[in-house]
Amino acid sequence: MIIEEIQGNINSSDLKAPHIERVFMKSDDLLKRVLRVKTDHGNEMGIRLKKKKELKDGDILYQDEKNMIIITTIKDDVLTITPDSLQQMGEIAHQIGNRHTPAQFEENSMIVQYDYLLENLLGELGVSFKREKRQMKEAFRHIGHSHE
């Protein structure tokens, strides 16, 4: 089976199916348009999206009256950073930006993929953070940039 378009998202609809199969994916794979995946029931399928669209947690790959196949993202190893002040946020954002580390923001927290060097830096600077496994709603996106 080749999936060429997303049928919707289970998180934004009232759709229910008596039988749900899941495709577990790393958040990095959500950025890919062409993939070969296997469901938790062992069924293999290809994903080849016609439109340039990023996959998201909960996307419905297939659906009929009895079955639904959805994407479930695997938890990422991340650092959740919670600065104590706006100045501290600016300083750590500057440091992270210099490293070209992609970040996501939720409420008063900055979330980055785990990096032991960044963990050491945060400790040295006295910035509040915790390392955790977290299911991200979107993939960490690297922004192309060069220092020319």
Short mmCIF file of C-alpha atoms in Angstrom, two decimals:
data_model
loop_
_atom_site.label_atom_id
_atom_site.label_comp_id
_atom_site.label_asym_id
_atom_site.label_seq_id
_atom_site.Cartn_x
_atom_site.Cartn_y
_atom_site.Cartn_z
CA MET A 1 0.00 0.00 0.00
CA ILE A 2 1.27 3.48 -0.94
CA ILE A 3 -0.08 6.47 0.99
CA GLU A 4 -0.14 9.66 -1.11
CA GLU A 5 -2.18 11.98 1.11
CA ILE A 6 -3.15 12.39 4.75
CA GLN A 7 -6.80 11.66 5.61
CA GLY A 8 -6.90 14.04 8.59
CA ASN A 9 -5.62 14.04 12.16
CA ILE A 10 -7.06 12.00 15.01
CA ASN A 11 -6.27 14.83 17.48
CA SER A 12 -8.40 17.38 15.63
CA SER A 13 -11.45 15.29 14.81
CA ASP A 14 -14.06 13.09 16.41
CA LEU A 15 -13.16 10.17 14.15
CA LYS A 16 -13.07 6.79 15.82
CA ALA A 17 -12.41 3.37 14.37
CA PRO A 18 -12.98 0.00 16.00
CA HIS A 19 -9.44 -1.04 15.07
CA ILE A 20 -6.41 1.28 15.12
CA GLU A 21 -2.92 0.44 13.91
CA ARG A 22 -0.03 2.75 14.69
CA VAL A 23 3.08 3.67 12.77
CA PHE A 24 5.73 4.74 15.30
CA MET A 25 8.07 7.36 13.87
CA LYS A 26 10.96 9.48 15.10
CA SER A 27 10.18 13.18 14.94
CA ASP A 28 12.97 13.67 12.34
CA ASP A 29 11.08 11.36 9.96
CA LEU A 30 8.03 13.67 10.04
CA LEU A 31 9.90 16.01 7.68
CA LYS A 32 10.32 13.34 4.98
CA ARG A 33 7.87 13.01 2.08
CA VAL A 34 8.96 9.52 1.06
CA LEU A 35 9.22 6.72 3.63
CA ARG A 36 8.81 3.00 4.08
CA VAL A 37 7.14 2.18 7.39
CA LYS A 38 5.69 -0.76 9.30
CA THR A 39 2.65 -0.66 11.58
CA ASP A 40 2.58 -2.13 15.07
CA HIS A 41 0.66 -5.04 13.49
CA GLY A 42 3.50 -5.77 11.05
CA ASN A 43 1.88 -4.33 7.92
CA GLU A 44 4.34 -2.57 5.62
CA MET A 45 3.45 0.50 3.60
CA GLY A 46 5.07 3.29 1.70
CA ILE A 47 4.44 6.98 2.17
CA ARG A 48 4.91 9.17 -0.89
CA LEU A 49 3.06 12.43 -0.33
CA LYS A 50 1.89 14.24 -3.47
CA LYS A 51 1.76 17.62 -1.74
CA LYS A 52 4.63 19.15 0.18
CA LYS A 53 3.24 18.68 3.68
CA GLU A 54 4.94 17.79 6.92
CA LEU A 55 3.61 14.81 8.80
CA LYS A 56 2.35 15.30 12.36
CA ASP A 57 1.63 13.15 15.37
CA GLY A 58 -1.89 11.75 14.97
CA ASP A 59 -2.04 12.02 11.18
CA ILE A 60 -4.36 9.44 9.65
CA LEU A 61 -2.59 7.53 6.88
CA TYR A 62 -5.48 5.19 6.06
CA GLN A 63 -9.09 4.89 7.09
CA ASP A 64 -12.12 2.79 6.24
CA GLU A 65 -15.23 1.74 8.21
CA LYS A 66 -13.33 -0.74 10.36
CA ASN A 67 -9.66 0.27 10.36
CA MET A 68 -7.48 3.32 10.85
CA ILE A 69 -3.72 3.67 10.60
CA ILE A 70 -2.25 6.68 12.42
CA ILE A 71 1.19 8.15 13.08
CA THR A 72 2.47 8.18 16.65
CA THR A 73 5.76 9.95 17.28
CA ILE A 74 8.38 8.35 19.49
CA LYS A 75 9.50 10.42 22.47
CA ASP A 76 12.62 12.52 21.87
CA ASP A 77 15.52 12.90 24.32
CA VAL A 78 15.34 16.65 25.03
CA LEU A 79 16.46 19.41 27.33
CA THR A 80 13.59 21.55 28.60
CA ILE A 81 15.06 24.92 29.51
CA THR A 82 13.23 27.30 31.87
CA PRO A 83 15.20 30.53 32.27
CA ASP A 84 14.65 32.63 35.41
CA SER A 85 14.55 36.00 33.61
CA LEU A 86 14.20 37.61 30.21
CA GLN A 87 17.92 38.42 30.26
CA GLN A 88 18.82 34.78 30.95
CA MET A 89 16.48 33.71 28.12
CA GLY A 90 18.23 36.13 25.76
CA GLU A 91 21.67 34.91 26.76
CA ILE A 92 20.86 31.23 26.35
CA ALA A 93 18.96 31.87 23.10
CA HIS A 94 22.09 33.62 21.78
CA GLN A 95 24.28 30.64 22.77
CA ILE A 96 21.87 28.14 21.20
CA GLY A 97 21.54 30.24 18.05
CA ASN A 98 25.32 30.35 17.64
CA ARG A 99 25.30 26.55 17.64
CA HIS A 100 22.49 26.45 15.02
CA THR A 101 20.53 24.22 17.39
CA PRO A 102 16.84 24.01 16.49
CA ALA A 103 14.49 24.92 19.34
CA GLN A 104 10.79 24.77 20.07
CA PHE A 105 8.87 26.84 22.58
CA GLU A 106 6.01 25.90 24.88
CA GLU A 107 4.70 28.41 27.42
CA ASN A 108 7.83 29.66 29.28
CA SER A 109 10.12 26.83 28.18
CA MET A 110 12.60 26.35 25.36
CA ILE A 111 12.98 22.76 24.19
CA VAL A 112 16.04 21.47 22.32
CA GLN A 113 17.26 18.02 21.39
CA TYR A 114 19.62 16.57 23.98
CA ASP A 115 23.28 17.51 23.56
CA TYR A 116 25.79 16.84 26.35
CA LEU A 117 27.78 19.98 25.46
CA LEU A 118 24.67 22.11 25.77
CA GLU A 119 23.77 20.36 29.01
CA ASN A 120 27.22 21.27 30.41
CA LEU A 121 26.86 24.88 29.23
CA LEU A 122 23.45 25.26 30.89
CA GLY A 123 24.90 23.91 34.14
CA GLU A 124 27.87 26.31 33.99
CA LEU A 125 25.55 29.28 33.33
CA GLY A 126 23.18 28.27 36.13
CA VAL A 127 20.18 28.02 33.82
CA SER A 128 17.28 25.86 35.05
CA PHE A 129 16.71 22.83 32.81
CA LYS A 130 15.79 19.18 32.90
CA ARG A 131 16.56 16.28 30.61
CA GLU A 132 13.49 14.26 29.70
CA LYS A 133 11.86 12.03 27.13
CA ARG A 134 9.11 14.05 25.51
CA GLN A 135 6.72 13.44 22.67
CA MET A 136 7.09 16.40 20.35
CA LYS A 137 4.16 17.57 18.25
CA GLU A 138 6.48 18.66 15.45
CA ALA A 139 9.95 17.78 14.22
CA PHE A 140 12.96 19.88 15.14
CA ARG A 141 13.66 21.88 12.01
CA HIS A 142 17.19 22.90 11.05
CA ILE A 143 17.33 26.25 9.30
CA GLY A 144 19.83 26.45 6.48
CA HIS A 145 22.35 29.22 7.09
CA SER A 146 25.97 29.95 6.42
CA HIS A 147 28.43 32.54 7.76
CA GLU A 148 29.68 33.87 4.42
#
